[in-house]
Amino acid sequence: MADLFESARIDELAALIKKYQDSYYNGEAEIEDAEFDKLWDELKALDPNHPILKKVGADSGNFEKASHVMPMGSQEKAADPEQFLAWAAKHVYPEYLVEYKLDGASLELQYQKGRLVRAVTRGDGSVGDDITANAKKMKGVLSLLEKSPNFTGGVRGEVIMTHSVHKKYFSDKANCRNAANGLMKRKDGEKSEYLCLITYDALSTDGPNPFKDEEEKIAWLVKNGFESVPLKICKSPQEVIDYRAAVMETRPSLEYDIDGLVVKEREINLDDASRARPDRQIAFKFSLEEAVSVVREVEWSENGATYTPVAIFDAVQLAGTTVQRASLANPDTLRKLGVQIGSHVVVVKRGEIIPKIVGLVPHADDAKNCKPIEFPKKCSVCGSALLDTPSRLYCPNKACPKRVLHQIFKWIECSDIRDLGDALVNALFSDKKLRSISDIYSLDEATLTPYFLNEESIQKEKDSLGAKNVVASIKAHSSLSLAQFVAGFDIEGIGEQMVEKVIEGGFDSLEKLLSASAEDFEKVYGFAQITAAAFAQGLAENADEMRSLAKSGAITIKERKSGALAGKSFCFTGELKTMKRADAEALVKEKGGSAKSSVTKDLTYLVTNDKNSGSGKNAKAAKFGIAIINEEEFLALVK
């Protein structure tokens, strides 16, 4: 079934890419570059040799056709630092030459003995539209190369519209690129004078090139009067990443649009350039899900025993939303990043992941403008000294009222005792009638009635329907899976999904879990050293109550069932039509499968009713070769 789904998805992606390429080259783009790149990356992951990946696009047919004199293929793309580092690991250069990647429309100027004879659009990469008459009206297009009168060959650049021109004359167009693309292909050539050309490449077709490397090429373009892109020479991949972050910060102040950087080697590699998709250079793209901002303060979020640093920064737009807060995860992450108050930081919000800070943008004046982040020293509730471990800042006092209350709420959530509401729990806790998980199963109608009826009603011997409902709800939810039972004890970083992984790893009884060591848990897929240690410590802290509760008879730990979905795991994303997501996950577990909240390599199925979505989960599933199915297909599997 997975092969069938994959084949259908490949065809679907190819059709979408062709459709959006046509709209990009022949009018106004229908989707953002970042969304197009997600479709491209997904197809590349599923079928790296698909013919559509070798094509560029096609022009409208309104102009005479002309062949290029220099290759105009597409580039490899990296959407984030991780993808760029993977490329750089295979392309180790003494230095990396980095240029702006202009967000406009490609154009090749063809010269004979220093005179412009033709201007050709990108077209399909080999043949494009001859728009010479329009090009001659554009700023930056030179009809005569006075300083290179013998040059015969091509000069490549990007036709762009500046922000000021767009704002003043073409604000009805969605963006500068769409406006420029439309104007440059007008048959009457009207308003082409509002466009300009910025160059970045050149090739001699008659005799040797008048430059010996990529740096000299840019210098030659500038010497001849062309406007060209800035060039940065970096000594390492990390320096490229840092430069990208710095450009992201200054990008809003540029007069024209750029959507990334082009990274290449110093040597001019004509063999590689002649390929439909050159391998020796890469487009290191910006994303709608990344931005640079300045940290103004750090708050410490208190969740149970744990204190988590949350950065507050100047508001930025990420994936269509305004963001000004991001978790710094834990003390170790904060220290490794080197974040301080006043730091310029890179904020990301990829796919369905919450915003987070992934790096710094170095500034010369950071030393005088930045100040260290102050860590809280004592628990705000019990006053105990907080324990600062690499992965966690927390109150170590197991009897801390805040920790105990948080654990009770966690248990109620995992066991799904819905009638035991927050206000009631807080009141019972305040009156010391509910001070542990075990106390939940000692609650009776007599204890609960005063919380639903006033004194007068009680004196009239009226029963409390609310109290009856709570007691009934507690009894109705007294049968739990082992994963629900363990997750309910609120061990830091250990939810039901993580416990399921351990159970699948062979620790399928309470005693096996309580007898295992941190080293044992490290062998389970998805458990690193820190998580394994936290799990082992949490089990040890709660072992007595776990055993007592299991033996009391108040709770029944259900045996793990086999079923139609045994050995299969599912992750749900997006809206379901026939049921709630929680009910779908419960159905999976009932049939012997496991439900996951994220896409991992060992996932069997991603369930979504929008297979065309560019979401992070869809892209990750495609990358790992995981079958993507819709709700109807999921229900068929269940049956």
XYZ file of C-alpha atoms in Angstrom:
639
model
C 0.000 0.000 0.000
C 2.869 2.348 0.838
C 4.271 2.000 -2.716
C 0.870 2.849 -4.189
C 0.532 5.937 -2.004
C 4.096 7.008 -2.831
C 3.580 6.683 -6.575
C 0.365 8.719 -6.411
C 2.066 11.384 -4.335
C 4.968 11.636 -6.824
C 2.540 12.228 -9.695
C 0.652 14.773 -7.614
C 3.823 16.684 -6.703
C 5.079 16.710 -10.316
C 1.769 18.171 -11.515
C 1.803 20.858 -8.827
C 5.420 21.821 -9.552
C 4.708 22.141 -13.288
C 1.628 24.250 -12.579
C 3.458 26.622 -10.233
C 6.494 26.854 -12.533
C 4.234 27.945 -15.379
C 2.579 30.630 -13.239
C 5.996 31.793 -12.003
C 7.495 32.244 -15.479
C 4.381 33.451 -17.291
C 2.560 35.771 -14.924
C 2.131 36.091 -11.195
C 3.376 33.331 -8.941
C 0.535 31.562 -7.127
C 2.524 30.543 -4.052
C 5.526 31.818 -2.091
C 9.003 30.507 -2.946
C 9.235 28.795 0.442
C 6.054 26.807 -0.234
C 7.280 25.874 -3.734
C 10.607 24.728 -2.275
C 8.782 22.403 0.141
C 7.018 20.698 -2.762
C 10.323 20.469 -4.664
C 12.162 18.987 -1.657
C 9.410 16.448 -1.028
C 9.499 15.246 -4.658
C 13.292 15.133 -4.566
C 13.151 12.962 -1.438
C 10.643 10.575 -3.026
C 12.074 10.474 -6.577
C 15.474 12.222 -6.947
C 15.646 11.518 -10.696
C 12.174 12.696 -11.665
C 12.315 14.552 -15.048
C 10.456 17.607 -13.700
C 13.415 18.282 -11.384
C 15.647 18.772 -14.427
C 13.383 21.350 -16.051
C 13.332 25.078 -15.416
C 10.109 26.375 -16.902
C 8.708 27.753 -20.144
C 7.918 31.151 -21.564
C 4.649 32.413 -22.874
C 5.215 32.328 -26.641
C 4.614 36.070 -27.108
C 8.176 36.709 -28.394
C 10.660 35.290 -30.861
C 12.725 32.489 -29.375
C 16.501 32.606 -28.957
C 19.077 30.190 -27.579
C 21.302 31.026 -24.645
C 25.054 31.391 -24.999
C 25.643 30.404 -21.384
C 23.916 27.770 -19.222
C 20.860 28.989 -17.275
C 19.968 25.970 -15.171
C 18.519 25.766 -11.668
C 20.573 25.457 -8.500
C 20.633 22.995 -5.673
C 18.833 24.434 -2.649
C 19.379 24.382 1.105
C 16.425 25.581 3.158
C 18.229 25.796 6.511
C 21.692 25.551 8.093
C 21.378 21.774 8.577
C 20.809 21.191 4.855
C 23.619 23.579 3.948
C 26.080 21.820 6.277
C 25.128 18.478 4.695
C 26.003 19.933 1.264
C 29.193 21.572 2.549
C 30.369 18.260 4.026
C 30.507 16.939 0.443
C 31.922 20.174 -1.009
C 34.971 21.136 1.041
C 36.521 24.299 -0.413
C 39.439 26.390 0.926
C 37.017 29.319 0.837
C 33.368 29.889 -0.040
C 32.356 32.817 -2.251
C 28.925 34.061 -1.230
C 26.625 36.377 -3.195
C 23.058 37.625 -2.752
C 20.458 35.446 -4.435
C 18.269 38.006 -6.182
C 14.512 37.481 -6.208
C 13.642 38.650 -9.705
C 13.546 37.307 -13.271
C 16.678 35.968 -14.993
C 17.933 37.619 -18.168
C 20.921 36.933 -20.413
C 22.536 39.794 -22.354
C 24.360 38.592 -25.480
C 27.243 40.711 -26.846
C 29.150 40.675 -30.131
C 32.435 42.625 -30.030
C 31.208 44.675 -27.088
C 27.794 45.509 -28.587
C 24.470 44.217 -27.217
C 22.758 42.111 -29.869
C 20.155 40.229 -27.876
C 18.503 39.943 -24.432
C 16.979 36.529 -23.690
C 14.805 35.381 -20.789
C 15.510 32.187 -18.897
C 12.820 30.118 -20.614
C 13.435 26.401 -20.289
C 17.113 26.856 -19.485
C 18.262 26.506 -23.098
C 15.864 28.681 -25.099
C 14.041 31.807 -23.972
C 12.154 34.850 -25.240
C 14.035 37.572 -27.104
C 12.993 40.784 -25.283
C 15.871 42.975 -26.497
C 13.692 46.029 -27.170
C 12.295 45.958 -23.643
C 15.694 45.273 -22.061
C 17.319 48.312 -23.677
C 14.936 50.535 -21.704
C 15.944 49.015 -18.355
C 18.455 50.604 -16.005
C 21.708 48.664 -15.865
C 21.461 47.189 -19.382
C 24.478 48.394 -21.359
C 24.241 48.611 -25.149
C 28.009 49.052 -25.462
C 30.881 47.725 -23.347
C 33.313 50.606 -23.735
C 35.987 49.031 -21.529
C 35.703 45.589 -23.172
C 35.151 46.341 -26.873
C 36.282 42.862 -27.937
C 34.039 40.894 -25.580
C 31.767 38.357 -27.259
C 29.626 36.240 -25.000
C 26.920 36.499 -22.363
C 26.238 38.446 -19.189
C 23.634 37.077 -16.834
C 21.630 39.047 -14.321
C 18.297 39.420 -12.602
C 15.620 41.888 -13.639
C 14.276 43.488 -10.487
C 11.951 46.254 -9.383
C 13.022 48.341 -6.398
C 10.770 48.696 -3.378
C 10.411 52.430 -3.861
C 9.262 52.003 -7.486
C 6.840 49.257 -6.484
C 5.367 51.371 -3.705
C 4.995 54.466 -5.882
C 3.776 53.004 -9.192
C 2.829 49.327 -8.863
C 1.398 48.783 -5.383
C -1.515 46.877 -6.961
C 0.896 44.022 -7.707
C 1.500 41.434 -4.995
C 5.258 41.980 -4.893
C 8.223 43.386 -6.801
C 9.054 40.117 -8.559
C 5.558 39.637 -9.976
C 5.482 43.250 -11.139
C 8.902 42.967 -12.805
C 8.041 39.665 -14.481
C 4.881 41.148 -15.967
C 6.491 44.350 -17.246
C 9.551 42.781 -18.867
C 7.323 40.603 -21.085
C 4.910 43.260 -22.270
C 4.689 43.193 -26.065
C 4.571 46.989 -26.260
C 7.565 47.368 -23.925
C 5.716 50.053 -21.956
C 7.102 50.865 -18.478
C 10.208 48.673 -18.886
C 12.132 51.781 -17.811
C 10.927 51.157 -14.256
C 13.007 47.965 -14.148
C 16.715 47.464 -13.585
C 19.219 44.668 -14.081
C 21.682 43.466 -11.460
C 24.354 41.114 -12.822
C 26.313 38.229 -11.318
C 27.674 36.033 -14.138
C 29.493 36.304 -17.474
C 31.022 33.977 -20.068
C 33.178 34.620 -23.124
C 32.270 32.525 -26.184
C 35.120 33.840 -28.333
C 38.519 33.492 -26.715
C 39.430 33.152 -23.046
C 37.404 34.793 -20.289
C 38.734 38.226 -19.262
C 38.742 37.011 -15.643
C 40.252 33.909 -14.047
C 37.953 33.229 -11.078
C 34.562 34.110 -9.566
C 35.899 37.093 -7.600
C 37.525 38.611 -10.699
C 34.295 37.993 -12.634
C 32.328 40.277 -10.294
C 35.119 42.875 -10.476
C 35.018 42.718 -14.306
C 31.252 43.300 -14.339
C 31.612 46.330 -12.077
C 34.544 47.702 -14.121
C 32.381 47.597 -17.248
C 29.611 49.613 -15.611
C 27.167 46.884 -14.606
C 25.505 46.937 -11.215
C 26.445 43.696 -9.470
C 25.827 41.767 -6.279
C 27.995 42.143 -3.147
C 30.576 39.378 -2.708
C 31.591 37.903 0.645
C 34.484 35.462 0.985
C 34.053 33.008 3.876
C 36.673 30.620 5.189
C 34.306 27.954 6.550
C 30.706 26.699 6.298
C 29.971 28.131 9.752
C 31.149 31.559 8.595
C 28.666 31.252 5.705
C 25.884 30.466 8.186
C 26.850 33.462 10.343
C 26.923 35.717 7.277
C 23.477 34.469 6.258
C 22.154 35.416 9.702
C 23.698 38.879 9.397
C 22.158 39.371 5.938
C 18.768 38.277 7.271
C 19.005 41.162 9.713
C 19.895 43.803 7.094
C 17.674 42.365 4.365
C 14.613 44.544 5.180
C 16.702 47.682 4.534
C 17.751 46.632 0.994
C 16.121 48.411 -1.947
C 15.496 45.125 -3.748
C 14.372 41.625 -2.798
C 16.726 38.744 -2.124
C 15.548 35.296 -1.079
C 18.832 33.750 -0.027
C 22.528 33.477 -0.818
C 24.428 31.718 -3.596
C 27.449 29.817 -2.304
C 30.150 28.667 -4.719
C 33.862 27.881 -4.992
C 36.440 30.383 -6.269
C 37.244 28.357 -9.383
C 35.064 28.870 -12.468
C 33.785 25.376 -13.214
C 32.315 25.412 -16.732
C 31.599 21.676 -16.795
C 29.495 21.928 -13.653
C 27.789 25.120 -14.851
C 26.693 23.377 -18.062
C 24.623 20.848 -16.093
C 20.854 21.324 -15.820
C 21.338 21.532 -12.052
C 24.940 22.449 -11.097
C 26.323 20.570 -8.115
C 29.333 22.733 -7.159
C 27.213 25.681 -5.988
C 24.056 25.971 -3.916
C 21.262 28.417 -3.191
C 21.201 28.851 0.593
C 17.647 30.116 0.896
C 15.982 32.289 3.472
C 12.698 31.050 4.856
C 9.375 32.622 5.762
C 9.902 30.787 9.032
C 13.141 32.559 10.054
C 13.863 36.081 11.264
C 16.419 38.087 13.251
C 15.423 40.018 16.354
C 16.844 41.492 19.581
C 16.295 39.920 23.008
C 14.881 42.482 25.463
C 14.247 40.320 28.538
C 13.980 36.727 29.739
C 11.088 35.377 31.790
C 11.228 32.111 33.708
C 8.177 29.945 33.068
C 7.285 27.725 36.033
C 5.745 24.392 35.058
C 5.615 21.978 37.943
C 9.136 21.706 39.306
C 10.846 23.080 36.195
C 11.881 26.674 35.451
C 12.190 27.301 31.705
C 13.798 30.457 30.238
C 11.580 32.254 27.714
C 13.115 35.032 25.603
C 11.071 38.167 24.906
C 12.292 39.929 21.749
C 11.240 42.593 19.260
C 8.212 41.351 17.308
C 8.932 39.641 13.968
C 6.780 38.019 11.287
C 7.208 34.248 10.987
C 5.112 32.117 8.633
C 2.356 34.718 8.603
C 2.179 35.267 12.365
C 3.624 37.903 14.714
C 6.073 36.343 17.170
C 7.909 37.933 20.109
C 8.423 35.051 22.546
C 10.428 31.845 22.215
C 11.512 29.170 24.647
C 15.233 28.818 25.316
C 14.524 25.212 26.364
C 16.857 24.826 29.348
C 19.967 26.294 31.025
C 22.352 24.237 28.870
C 20.790 25.460 25.635
C 20.851 29.044 26.877
C 24.530 28.809 27.811
C 25.569 27.063 24.575
C 23.801 29.688 22.476
C 25.408 32.468 24.509
C 22.174 34.470 24.572
C 22.188 37.647 26.659
C 19.845 40.576 27.112
C 20.463 42.681 23.985
C 21.662 39.776 21.805
C 20.683 39.690 18.144
C 19.216 36.230 17.618
C 17.889 34.020 14.816
C 14.329 32.896 15.545
C 12.711 30.009 13.655
C 9.215 28.588 13.409
C 9.430 25.650 11.050
C 6.343 23.688 10.101
C 4.184 23.128 13.150
C 7.012 23.659 15.665
C 6.712 26.466 18.209
C 9.148 29.389 17.842
C 12.659 28.871 19.141
C 16.009 30.648 19.077
C 18.693 28.736 17.150
C 21.664 31.097 17.040
C 23.238 34.514 17.488
C 24.120 37.215 14.999
C 27.456 38.630 16.239
C 27.698 42.428 16.595
C 30.814 44.462 17.301
C 29.135 46.401 20.099
C 27.664 43.358 21.884
C 30.249 43.547 24.672
C 29.026 46.943 25.833
C 25.320 46.601 24.985
C 24.574 43.082 26.222
C 24.177 41.906 29.795
C 23.984 38.376 31.274
C 20.669 36.689 32.033
C 19.929 36.293 35.735
C 18.887 32.819 36.888
C 16.344 32.380 39.719
C 17.959 30.841 42.804
C 15.023 29.659 44.959
C 11.678 27.981 44.386
C 8.948 30.606 44.400
C 6.650 28.310 46.433
C 8.656 26.272 48.960
C 11.861 28.340 49.019
C 14.141 25.383 48.262
C 17.386 26.125 46.438
C 16.873 25.376 42.751
C 19.060 22.695 41.204
C 20.840 23.848 38.031
C 21.674 20.815 35.887
C 22.761 21.072 32.247
C 19.319 20.139 30.963
C 17.069 21.531 33.670
C 16.639 24.183 36.363
C 14.193 22.783 38.913
C 12.992 22.529 42.485
C 14.366 19.241 43.881
C 11.886 19.141 46.797
C 9.460 16.299 45.948
C 7.090 17.579 48.651
C 6.950 21.075 47.140
C 3.211 21.925 46.937
C 3.611 23.240 43.401
C 5.201 19.976 42.256
C 2.557 17.856 43.961
C -0.349 19.858 42.519
C 1.146 19.758 39.014
C 1.520 15.969 39.310
C -2.134 15.600 40.344
C -3.262 17.625 37.332
C -1.036 15.510 35.082
C -2.568 12.308 36.441
C -6.106 13.593 35.887
C -5.198 14.508 32.302
C -3.641 11.110 31.531
C -6.464 9.123 33.137
C -9.072 11.409 31.515
C -11.125 12.063 34.696
C -12.923 15.010 33.135
C -15.413 15.670 35.963
C -12.547 16.382 38.361
C -12.130 19.986 37.209
C -9.366 22.482 37.934
C -11.343 24.602 40.429
C -12.394 21.550 42.428
C -8.848 20.146 42.484
C -7.417 23.474 43.657
C -10.008 23.712 46.436
C -9.421 20.132 47.628
C -5.667 20.672 47.503
C -5.948 23.908 49.494
C -8.007 22.085 52.151
C -5.384 19.289 52.292
C -7.939 16.683 51.244
C -6.067 15.957 48.023
C -2.285 15.867 48.481
C -1.238 12.952 46.250
C -2.394 10.879 43.303
C -3.496 8.107 45.660
C -5.799 10.543 47.490
C -7.940 10.824 44.342
C -9.144 7.253 44.950
C -10.132 8.002 48.550
C -12.552 10.737 47.534
C -16.194 9.906 48.234
C -19.534 11.703 47.998
C -19.425 12.849 51.619
C -16.040 14.504 51.125
C -17.039 16.124 47.836
C -20.593 17.271 48.634
C -19.564 20.482 50.519
C -17.778 21.604 47.356
C -21.047 21.440 45.384
C -23.762 22.284 47.949
C -23.974 25.008 50.556
C -24.682 24.304 54.221
C -28.401 24.868 53.931
C -28.740 22.360 51.102
C -26.693 19.788 52.971
C -28.903 20.187 56.078
C -31.944 19.412 53.962
C -30.203 16.114 53.143
C -30.036 16.807 49.439
C -27.722 14.643 47.390
C -25.091 16.337 45.264
C -25.302 15.303 41.633
C -21.900 16.949 41.066
C -20.276 14.843 43.807
C -21.888 11.668 42.415
C -20.574 12.485 38.929
C -17.017 12.999 40.163
C -16.985 9.695 42.074
C -18.496 7.897 39.067
C -15.930 9.472 36.739
C -13.032 8.395 38.960
C -14.306 4.810 39.014
C -15.017 4.800 35.279
C -11.413 5.767 34.513
C -9.662 3.410 36.891
C -8.424 1.099 34.147
C -5.295 2.535 32.492
C -2.684 1.361 30.052
C 0.847 1.067 31.412
C 1.843 4.109 29.341
C -0.997 6.213 30.792
C -0.172 5.056 34.327
C 3.531 5.961 34.138
C 3.016 9.212 32.221
C 0.525 10.306 34.873
C 3.322 10.602 37.446
C 4.587 13.709 35.642
C 8.223 12.729 35.137
C 10.035 15.614 33.426
C 10.078 15.214 29.644
C 8.246 11.862 29.732
C 4.815 11.796 28.172
C 2.692 8.876 27.092
C 4.442 8.668 23.714
C 7.851 8.319 25.345
C 6.614 5.606 27.701
C 5.181 3.737 24.684
C 8.671 3.702 23.166
C 10.093 2.113 26.310
C 7.302 -0.462 26.416
C 7.929 -1.323 22.769
C 11.603 -1.669 23.730
C 10.718 -4.616 26.002
C 9.992 -2.933 29.333
C 6.356 -3.961 29.193
C 5.470 -4.235 32.888
C 5.647 -1.877 35.848
C 8.234 -4.013 37.600
C 10.442 -4.164 34.509
C 10.342 -0.384 34.317
C 11.090 0.121 38.006
C 13.959 -2.384 37.908
C 15.635 -0.855 34.834
C 18.595 1.533 34.946
C 19.273 4.717 33.020
C 21.743 2.737 30.883
C 18.952 0.311 29.975
C 16.711 3.157 28.811
C 19.517 4.661 26.712
C 19.234 1.624 24.436
C 15.628 2.490 23.577
C 15.063 4.360 20.298
C 14.473 8.060 20.996
C 16.098 8.072 24.435
C 19.352 10.007 24.726
C 21.486 9.986 27.867
C 19.824 12.959 29.562
C 16.259 11.748 28.908
C 17.107 8.235 30.051
C 18.642 9.555 33.281
C 15.620 11.782 33.980
C 13.248 8.860 33.387
C 15.169 6.530 35.695
C 15.336 9.217 38.402
C 11.615 9.969 38.096
C 10.687 6.294 38.354
C 12.848 5.920 41.464
C 11.250 8.979 43.110
C 7.731 7.671 42.506
C 8.324 3.917 42.814
C 6.684 3.521 46.238
C 3.451 5.251 45.251
C 3.396 3.503 41.872
C 3.605 0.071 43.504
C 1.164 1.008 46.247
C -1.419 2.357 43.841
C -1.121 -0.655 41.518
C -1.518 -3.100 44.443
C -4.384 -1.216 46.100
C -6.915 -2.338 43.532
C -8.027 1.257 42.956
C -6.225 1.157 39.600
C -6.039 -1.628 37.042
C -3.156 -1.591 34.585
C -4.500 -3.030 31.339
C -2.538 -5.711 29.543
C -1.105 -4.700 26.186
C -3.405 -6.015 23.476
C -2.609 -7.298 20.032
C -4.861 -6.180 17.214
C -5.208 -5.146 13.594
C -2.713 -2.321 14.083
C -0.186 -4.186 16.229
C 3.342 -3.070 15.462
C 2.156 -0.018 13.506
C 2.448 3.609 14.583
C 0.397 6.607 13.454
C 0.768 10.362 13.606
C -2.242 12.587 12.859
C -1.994 16.117 11.476
C -4.639 18.592 10.388
C -8.386 18.303 10.818
C -10.206 14.962 10.692
C -13.742 14.777 9.285
C -15.379 11.885 11.116
C -13.787 12.046 14.560
C -11.624 14.086 16.880
C -7.892 13.502 16.807
C -7.935 12.228 20.411
C -10.571 9.638 19.464
C -8.521 8.533 16.451
C -5.454 8.081 18.647
C -7.541 6.101 21.156
C -8.778 3.876 18.312
C -5.193 3.184 17.243
C -4.261 2.105 20.764
C -7.410 -0.002 21.080
C -6.374 -1.880 17.945
C -2.878 -2.551 19.286
C -1.015 0.279 17.505
C 0.722 3.326 18.903
C -0.036 7.017 18.349
C 2.768 9.543 18.038
C 2.682 13.322 18.231
C 5.568 13.858 15.790
C 7.105 12.292 12.687
C 10.107 10.074 13.402
C 12.004 7.583 11.244
C 10.197 4.610 12.795
C 6.685 5.987 12.108
C 4.491 3.724 9.938
C 1.837 6.197 8.726
C 1.197 9.932 8.698
C -2.576 10.543 8.522
C -3.732 13.803 6.919
C -6.650 14.933 4.770
C -4.365 17.451 3.033
C -1.623 15.497 1.301
C -0.626 18.626 -0.634
C 0.153 20.545 2.532
C 3.653 21.990 2.803
C 3.621 21.359 6.563
C 6.732 20.244 8.363
C 5.171 16.866 9.162
C 4.348 16.167 5.513
C 7.852 17.138 4.388
C 9.498 15.053 7.096
C 7.356 12.017 6.290
C 8.320 12.323 2.617
C 11.990 12.648 3.562
C 11.872 9.446 5.635
C 9.801 7.548 3.040
C 6.842 7.214 5.423
C 3.440 6.444 3.887
C 1.092 9.445 3.936
C -2.568 8.363 4.037
C -5.885 10.162 4.377
C -8.654 9.549 6.894
C -10.570 7.171 4.621
C -7.478 5.023 4.120
C -6.809 5.055 7.865
C -10.336 3.808 8.632
C -9.908 1.052 6.054
C -6.779 -0.112 7.891
C -8.616 -0.080 11.213
C -11.409 -2.251 9.808
